[in-house]
Amino acid sequence: MTKQNDIENIDIIYVKQDPEKHVDIFQEGKQTYYGISTIPAWKYGLGHISNPLKMFFRFYKINKKKYDYIVAESPWGGIVALMLKLFRKSSVVIYEDMDYYPGFYTKSKIRNIIVNMFEKIVMRHSDLIITVGQELRTLRRTYTKKEIKVIPNGVKFNTFYNGIKHKPEHDLTMIYMGKLDDWAGVDLPIKAMPQLIKIIPNIKYLIIGEGPSEKKLKEMAKQLGVEKNVEFLGLKSYEELPYYLSKADIGIATFQPIPLMKYAFTLKVVEYGAAGLPVIATRIGETKRYIEDYQTGLTISYDVQEFIDKVKMIFENKTLYDQLSNNGIKRAQELDWDNLLQNRYEIINKFLSEKAL
């Protein structure tokens, strides 16, 4: 948005964790940042209610400006935006629908109910909704009759593509990058490794990221005797990812088949494609749609033997590998962030022009 000449300034509200100072304000070019503290929060999941209230009141108290429109992300951000609209900060709220957030709260009924309620409120009262995938759009249409635009997640194409032009020699290597949580299904390839090693003795599995399942995954690799073939690399910066992808051959997205992953449009499947890596992914939701529609990889049910069969298929068939690799690169180039964000800007401008008539 900062690249658009007709936008003079952008105010950005974000959450910070500082019990001493409720608000931080700083400016960078057109952008003014408002860091709003939300702690201490109510217990038992009720912080989901108290935090948006704190965000709103602390921002409203110090900021008297009015806006052409407000863009919100996440159900909590959507609630803050709608409250600002209610208090006449703007007449337009645009909601960026990035995920199915109740899916993150399967272990807490209270949190799930609150977040689900927030999503429905935001969908029904936002003026424009831009979502990341067809599955989410279908779901959101059960909440609202408004038109919902789809702009998928994308990639800094040149960053990933240029990073793999000179691939170092290496043994067949699979790679996962992302959060290490149960829903991510990082365990499935580890469970497959004892059998894969019999077929491809030097096969490697690189795991980039951190999360609550990390300790359990490391223990699993040790118990299965495959710790030499499974390498945990920890958290890496965005700029470092192309280097590690250049050392890999197959991208992993074996998510557990749960509602959260049905609606998610994960960045990693596009980033794998930009790096020329065929993807092996669970046959679920938006991930299935992307991979099968554009033939950028192979899909499986959440099954160890099927995973092994697909790895073997890719390993043994160079023609198939090259076809999937080229398809991934081609589709990722179409989803370069510059293209997608320009499209988003044009959608917003058209909506505002029609609303003004």
Short mmCIF file of C-alpha atoms in Angstrom, two decimals:
data_model
loop_
_atom_site.label_atom_id
_atom_site.label_comp_id
_atom_site.label_asym_id
_atom_site.label_seq_id
_atom_site.Cartn_x
_atom_site.Cartn_y
_atom_site.Cartn_z
CA MET A 1 0.00 0.00 0.00
CA THR A 2 2.91 2.35 0.68
CA LYS A 3 3.84 2.15 -3.03
CA GLN A 4 0.49 3.63 -4.12
CA ASN A 5 0.79 7.37 -4.83
CA ASP A 6 -2.80 8.13 -3.85
CA ILE A 7 -2.33 6.83 -0.29
CA GLU A 8 -0.95 9.56 1.95
CA ASN A 9 -0.68 7.74 5.26
CA ILE A 10 -1.35 4.38 6.88
CA ASP A 11 -1.90 3.82 10.59
CA ILE A 12 -1.10 0.31 11.82
CA ILE A 13 -2.35 -1.07 15.14
CA TYR A 14 -0.55 -4.10 16.53
CA VAL A 15 -0.40 -6.00 19.82
CA LYS A 16 2.64 -5.62 22.08
CA GLN A 17 3.35 -7.31 25.39
CA ASP A 18 4.43 -4.59 27.83
CA PRO A 19 2.76 -4.27 31.27
CA GLU A 20 4.53 -0.95 31.97
CA LYS A 21 3.67 1.06 28.85
CA HIS A 22 0.21 0.73 27.29
CA VAL A 23 0.99 2.41 23.96
CA ASP A 24 4.08 2.80 21.77
CA ILE A 25 3.97 5.09 18.72
CA PHE A 26 6.59 5.41 15.99
CA GLN A 27 6.65 6.43 12.34
CA GLU A 28 8.32 5.07 9.19
CA GLY A 29 7.56 7.04 6.03
CA LYS A 30 3.82 6.92 5.36
CA GLN A 31 3.29 4.43 8.18
CA THR A 32 2.53 5.23 11.80
CA TYR A 33 2.64 2.26 14.17
CA TYR A 34 0.56 2.03 17.34
CA GLY A 35 1.73 -0.78 19.62
CA ILE A 36 -1.10 -1.45 22.09
CA SER A 37 -0.50 -3.56 25.20
CA THR A 38 -3.27 -6.03 26.07
CA ILE A 39 -1.87 -7.46 29.31
CA PRO A 40 -2.87 -8.34 31.94
CA ALA A 41 -5.70 -10.33 30.30
CA TRP A 42 -8.69 -12.11 31.79
CA LYS A 43 -8.17 -15.79 32.60
CA TYR A 44 -9.87 -18.96 31.31
CA GLY A 45 -9.84 -17.84 27.69
CA LEU A 46 -11.77 -14.65 28.40
CA GLY A 47 -8.73 -12.65 27.30
CA HIS A 48 -10.15 -13.19 23.82
CA ILE A 49 -12.90 -10.77 24.88
CA SER A 50 -10.86 -8.37 27.01
CA ASN A 51 -7.98 -7.91 24.55
CA PRO A 52 -10.01 -6.41 21.67
CA LEU A 53 -11.72 -4.09 24.18
CA LYS A 54 -8.35 -2.90 25.49
CA MET A 55 -7.02 -2.46 21.97
CA PHE A 56 -10.01 -0.35 21.00
CA PHE A 57 -10.22 1.90 24.06
CA ARG A 58 -6.48 2.54 24.30
CA PHE A 59 -6.26 3.44 20.61
CA TYR A 60 -9.46 5.50 20.59
CA LYS A 61 -8.27 7.51 23.60
CA ILE A 62 -5.12 8.78 21.87
CA ASN A 63 -6.16 8.92 18.20
CA LYS A 64 -8.74 11.40 16.92
CA LYS A 65 -8.28 10.83 13.19
CA LYS A 66 -10.89 9.52 10.77
CA TYR A 67 -10.06 7.03 8.03
CA ASP A 68 -11.18 6.35 4.47
CA TYR A 69 -11.29 2.67 5.37
CA ILE A 70 -10.04 0.21 7.98
CA VAL A 71 -8.43 -3.11 7.05
CA ALA A 72 -8.59 -5.81 9.71
CA GLU A 73 -6.99 -9.22 10.03
CA SER A 74 -8.02 -12.01 12.47
CA PRO A 75 -11.33 -12.12 14.38
CA TRP A 76 -9.88 -9.97 17.19
CA GLY A 77 -8.68 -7.33 14.72
CA GLY A 78 -12.08 -7.48 13.06
CA ILE A 79 -13.84 -6.74 16.35
CA VAL A 80 -11.54 -3.75 16.97
CA ALA A 81 -12.25 -2.46 13.45
CA LEU A 82 -16.02 -2.79 13.88
CA MET A 83 -15.87 -0.90 17.17
CA LEU A 84 -13.90 1.87 15.48
CA LYS A 85 -16.57 1.96 12.78
CA LEU A 86 -19.29 2.11 15.45
CA PHE A 87 -17.55 5.13 16.97
CA ARG A 88 -17.37 6.78 13.52
CA LYS A 89 -13.64 6.41 12.85
CA SER A 90 -14.57 5.13 9.38
CA SER A 91 -17.63 4.04 7.46
CA VAL A 92 -15.85 1.10 5.80
CA VAL A 93 -14.29 -2.06 7.27
CA ILE A 94 -12.44 -4.46 4.98
CA TYR A 95 -11.73 -7.86 6.48
CA GLU A 96 -8.72 -9.93 5.42
CA ASP A 97 -9.85 -13.51 6.04
CA MET A 98 -6.57 -15.38 6.47
CA ASP A 99 -7.54 -18.55 8.37
CA TYR A 100 -10.23 -20.59 10.07
CA TYR A 101 -9.27 -19.40 13.56
CA PRO A 102 -11.63 -21.58 15.66
CA GLY A 103 -9.61 -24.52 14.34
CA PHE A 104 -6.70 -23.44 16.54
CA TYR A 105 -8.80 -23.95 19.69
CA THR A 106 -9.95 -27.57 19.62
CA LYS A 107 -8.81 -28.19 23.23
CA SER A 108 -10.72 -25.30 24.81
CA LYS A 109 -14.48 -25.12 24.31
CA ILE A 110 -14.71 -21.58 25.73
CA ARG A 111 -12.00 -20.21 23.41
CA ASN A 112 -13.52 -22.02 20.44
CA ILE A 113 -17.00 -20.58 21.11
CA ILE A 114 -15.66 -17.03 21.54
CA VAL A 115 -13.50 -17.08 18.39
CA ASN A 116 -16.27 -18.71 16.34
CA MET A 117 -18.70 -16.02 17.51
CA PHE A 118 -16.21 -13.26 16.63
CA GLU A 119 -15.70 -14.65 13.13
CA LYS A 120 -19.44 -14.70 12.44
CA ILE A 121 -19.90 -11.15 13.75
CA VAL A 122 -17.02 -9.84 11.64
CA MET A 123 -18.25 -11.62 8.50
CA ARG A 124 -21.76 -10.25 8.85
CA HIS A 125 -20.79 -6.65 9.56
CA SER A 126 -17.67 -6.02 7.46
CA ASP A 127 -18.28 -4.13 4.23
CA LEU A 128 -15.84 -6.11 2.08
CA ILE A 129 -14.31 -9.55 2.72
CA ILE A 130 -11.16 -10.76 1.00
CA THR A 131 -10.34 -14.39 1.73
CA VAL A 132 -7.38 -16.60 0.82
CA GLY A 133 -9.15 -19.63 -0.64
CA GLN A 134 -12.23 -21.21 -2.16
CA GLU A 135 -12.86 -23.45 0.86
CA LEU A 136 -12.97 -20.47 3.22
CA ARG A 137 -15.20 -18.53 0.84
CA THR A 138 -17.68 -21.42 0.76
CA LEU A 139 -17.71 -21.52 4.56
CA ARG A 140 -18.09 -17.75 4.93
CA ARG A 141 -21.08 -17.71 2.60
CA THR A 142 -22.95 -19.63 5.31
CA TYR A 143 -22.49 -16.56 7.55
CA THR A 144 -23.16 -13.75 5.10
CA LYS A 145 -24.69 -13.11 1.66
CA LYS A 146 -22.04 -10.51 0.83
CA GLU A 147 -19.78 -11.06 -2.14
CA ILE A 148 -16.45 -12.48 -1.00
CA LYS A 149 -13.31 -11.93 -3.05
CA VAL A 150 -10.53 -14.52 -3.19
CA ILE A 151 -6.86 -13.56 -3.29
CA PRO A 152 -4.61 -16.54 -2.44
CA ASN A 153 -1.41 -16.41 -0.45
CA GLY A 154 1.70 -15.83 -2.47
CA VAL A 155 5.48 -15.80 -2.50
CA LYS A 156 8.43 -13.52 -3.16
CA PHE A 157 9.07 -15.52 -6.28
CA ASN A 158 12.54 -14.27 -7.21
CA THR A 159 13.80 -14.74 -3.66
CA PHE A 160 13.01 -18.46 -3.77
CA TYR A 161 13.60 -19.16 -7.46
CA ASN A 162 16.99 -17.39 -7.64
CA GLY A 163 18.08 -19.16 -4.46
CA ILE A 164 17.93 -22.61 -6.09
CA LYS A 165 19.58 -21.92 -9.43
CA HIS A 166 22.79 -23.53 -8.17
CA LYS A 167 21.76 -26.58 -6.16
CA PRO A 168 24.59 -28.28 -4.25
CA GLU A 169 24.97 -32.02 -4.65
CA HIS A 170 23.13 -33.94 -1.96
CA ASP A 171 21.32 -37.17 -1.19
CA LEU A 172 17.55 -37.32 -1.69
CA THR A 173 16.18 -34.87 0.87
CA MET A 174 12.71 -34.00 2.08
CA ILE A 175 12.04 -30.70 3.84
CA TYR A 176 9.36 -29.27 6.10
CA MET A 177 9.28 -25.63 7.18
CA GLY A 178 6.73 -24.21 9.56
CA LYS A 179 5.36 -24.60 13.06
CA LEU A 180 6.02 -27.86 14.88
CA ASP A 181 2.56 -28.66 16.18
CA ASP A 182 0.41 -31.79 16.05
CA TRP A 183 -1.79 -30.43 13.25
CA ALA A 184 1.24 -29.96 10.98
CA GLY A 185 1.73 -33.72 10.55
CA VAL A 186 5.53 -33.46 10.74
CA ASP A 187 5.51 -36.87 12.44
CA LEU A 188 4.20 -38.77 9.40
CA PRO A 189 7.49 -38.67 7.41
CA ILE A 190 9.44 -39.54 10.57
CA LYS A 191 7.27 -42.65 11.05
CA ALA A 192 7.96 -43.55 7.41
CA MET A 193 11.74 -43.17 7.67
CA PRO A 194 12.63 -46.72 8.86
CA GLN A 195 11.05 -48.18 5.71
CA LEU A 196 12.27 -45.38 3.44
CA ILE A 197 15.87 -45.96 4.57
CA LYS A 198 15.59 -49.54 3.32
CA ILE A 199 14.66 -48.21 -0.14
CA ILE A 200 16.81 -45.04 -0.17
CA PRO A 201 19.59 -45.58 2.44
CA ASN A 202 20.89 -41.98 2.57
CA ILE A 203 17.52 -40.21 2.50
CA LYS A 204 17.33 -37.09 4.71
CA TYR A 205 14.47 -35.16 6.28
CA LEU A 206 15.18 -31.51 7.16
CA ILE A 207 12.80 -29.84 9.62
CA ILE A 208 12.81 -26.05 9.94
CA GLY A 209 10.78 -24.41 12.69
CA GLU A 210 9.87 -24.49 16.35
CA GLY A 211 6.75 -25.39 18.31
CA PRO A 212 5.15 -27.43 21.08
CA SER A 213 5.69 -30.78 19.31
CA GLU A 214 9.44 -30.37 18.84
CA LYS A 215 10.51 -32.41 21.87
CA LYS A 216 8.05 -35.21 21.02
CA LEU A 217 9.24 -35.33 17.39
CA LYS A 218 12.89 -35.54 18.40
CA GLU A 219 12.10 -38.35 20.81
CA MET A 220 10.17 -40.18 18.08
CA ALA A 221 13.14 -39.98 15.68
CA LYS A 222 15.42 -41.33 18.42
CA GLN A 223 13.09 -44.20 19.33
CA LEU A 224 12.76 -45.21 15.66
CA GLY A 225 16.54 -45.09 15.22
CA VAL A 226 16.41 -42.52 12.44
CA GLU A 227 17.88 -39.49 14.23
CA LYS A 228 20.86 -39.47 11.82
CA ASN A 229 18.46 -39.08 8.89
CA VAL A 230 16.17 -36.49 10.51
CA GLU A 231 17.74 -33.08 11.11
CA PHE A 232 16.06 -30.41 13.23
CA LEU A 233 17.40 -27.04 12.08
CA GLY A 234 15.40 -24.76 14.36
CA LEU A 235 13.92 -21.41 13.35
CA LYS A 236 15.35 -19.72 10.25
CA SER A 237 14.76 -16.28 8.78
CA TYR A 238 12.69 -15.85 5.61
CA GLU A 239 15.84 -14.88 3.70
CA GLU A 240 17.60 -18.11 4.73
CA LEU A 241 14.84 -20.45 3.51
CA PRO A 242 15.91 -20.56 -0.19
CA TYR A 243 19.35 -21.84 0.86
CA TYR A 244 17.85 -24.80 2.71
CA LEU A 245 15.33 -25.46 -0.05
CA SER A 246 18.25 -25.66 -2.50
CA LYS A 247 19.50 -28.64 -0.46
CA ALA A 248 16.14 -30.44 -0.75
CA ASP A 249 14.14 -32.33 -3.37
CA ILE A 250 10.63 -32.78 -1.95
CA GLY A 251 8.51 -30.34 0.05
CA ILE A 252 6.40 -31.79 2.88
CA ALA A 253 2.87 -30.62 3.78
CA THR A 254 1.40 -33.75 5.41
CA PHE A 255 -1.14 -31.92 7.58
CA GLN A 256 -3.53 -33.79 9.82
CA PRO A 257 -7.03 -33.96 8.25
CA ILE A 258 -8.74 -31.55 10.69
CA PRO A 259 -11.00 -28.50 10.06
CA LEU A 260 -8.13 -26.06 10.60
CA MET A 261 -6.18 -27.53 7.69
CA LYS A 262 -9.25 -27.94 5.50
CA TYR A 263 -9.54 -24.16 5.23
CA ALA A 264 -5.87 -23.16 5.39
CA PHE A 265 -4.04 -21.88 2.33
CA THR A 266 -0.48 -22.51 3.45
CA LEU A 267 2.35 -20.38 2.17
CA LYS A 268 4.77 -23.29 2.20
CA VAL A 269 3.19 -25.13 -0.75
CA VAL A 270 3.71 -22.04 -2.93
CA GLU A 271 7.23 -21.47 -1.59
CA TYR A 272 8.17 -25.10 -2.26
CA GLY A 273 6.91 -24.64 -5.80
CA ALA A 274 8.93 -21.45 -6.35
CA ALA A 275 12.01 -23.42 -5.30
CA GLY A 276 11.19 -26.15 -7.81
CA LEU A 277 10.26 -28.78 -5.22
CA PRO A 278 7.39 -31.19 -5.89
CA VAL A 279 5.15 -31.40 -2.82
CA ILE A 280 3.77 -34.42 -1.00
CA ALA A 281 0.72 -33.26 0.91
CA THR A 282 -2.35 -34.55 2.67
CA ARG A 283 -5.42 -34.81 0.47
CA ILE A 284 -7.43 -32.16 2.31
CA GLY A 285 -9.12 -28.84 1.57
CA GLU A 286 -7.28 -25.95 -0.01
CA THR A 287 -3.93 -27.78 -0.10
CA LYS A 288 -5.47 -30.65 -2.09
CA ARG A 289 -7.18 -28.18 -4.43
CA TYR A 290 -3.97 -26.29 -5.14
CA ILE A 291 -1.73 -29.30 -5.72
CA GLU A 292 -4.18 -31.32 -7.79
CA ASP A 293 -5.49 -28.39 -9.87
CA TYR A 294 -2.00 -27.20 -10.83
CA GLN A 295 -0.19 -30.59 -10.66
CA THR A 296 2.57 -29.30 -8.39
CA GLY A 297 2.94 -32.49 -6.36
CA LEU A 298 1.25 -35.66 -5.14
CA THR A 299 -1.49 -35.95 -2.53
CA ILE A 300 -2.05 -38.71 0.00
CA SER A 301 -4.45 -39.73 2.72
CA TYR A 302 -2.91 -39.39 6.18
CA ASP A 303 -1.20 -42.77 5.85
CA VAL A 304 2.43 -43.87 6.29
CA GLN A 305 2.45 -46.50 3.55
CA GLU A 306 0.86 -44.17 1.01
CA PHE A 307 3.48 -41.55 1.89
CA ILE A 308 6.26 -44.08 1.30
CA ASP A 309 4.77 -45.05 -2.06
CA LYS A 310 4.64 -41.42 -3.22
CA VAL A 311 8.23 -40.70 -2.17
CA LYS A 312 9.36 -43.79 -4.07
CA MET A 313 7.31 -42.72 -7.11
CA ILE A 314 8.94 -39.29 -7.23
CA PHE A 315 12.40 -40.72 -6.55
CA GLU A 316 12.20 -43.30 -9.34
CA ASN A 317 10.48 -41.24 -12.05
CA LYS A 318 12.58 -38.28 -13.23
CA THR A 319 10.04 -37.32 -15.89
CA LEU A 320 7.33 -37.04 -13.27
CA TYR A 321 9.66 -35.13 -10.95
CA ASP A 322 10.57 -32.58 -13.63
CA GLN A 323 6.93 -32.13 -14.64
CA LEU A 324 5.79 -31.45 -11.06
CA SER A 325 8.77 -29.17 -10.47
CA ASN A 326 8.11 -27.07 -13.58
CA ASN A 327 4.40 -26.81 -12.76
CA GLY A 328 5.23 -25.60 -9.25
CA ILE A 329 7.57 -22.93 -10.55
CA LYS A 330 5.06 -21.72 -13.14
CA ARG A 331 2.18 -21.42 -10.66
CA ALA A 332 4.34 -19.78 -7.98
CA GLN A 333 5.44 -17.14 -10.49
CA GLU A 334 1.78 -16.28 -11.07
CA LEU A 335 1.36 -15.91 -7.29
CA ASP A 336 4.18 -13.43 -6.80
CA TRP A 337 3.20 -11.06 -3.99
CA ASP A 338 3.55 -7.96 -6.20
CA ASN A 339 0.88 -9.31 -8.57
CA LEU A 340 -1.46 -10.35 -5.77
CA LEU A 341 -1.17 -7.12 -3.80
CA GLN A 342 -1.81 -5.03 -6.91
CA ASN A 343 -4.93 -7.11 -7.52
CA ARG A 344 -5.99 -6.55 -3.90
CA TYR A 345 -5.49 -2.79 -4.24
CA GLU A 346 -7.62 -2.72 -7.39
CA ILE A 347 -10.42 -4.68 -5.70
CA ILE A 348 -10.47 -2.26 -2.77
CA ASN A 349 -10.43 0.80 -5.04
CA LYS A 350 -13.26 -0.54 -7.17
CA PHE A 351 -15.33 -1.31 -4.08
CA LEU A 352 -14.79 2.18 -2.63
CA SER A 353 -15.67 3.82 -5.96
CA GLU A 354 -18.91 1.84 -6.25
CA LYS A 355 -19.79 2.57 -2.63
CA ALA A 356 -19.36 6.32 -3.24
CA LEU A 357 -21.83 6.33 -6.15
#
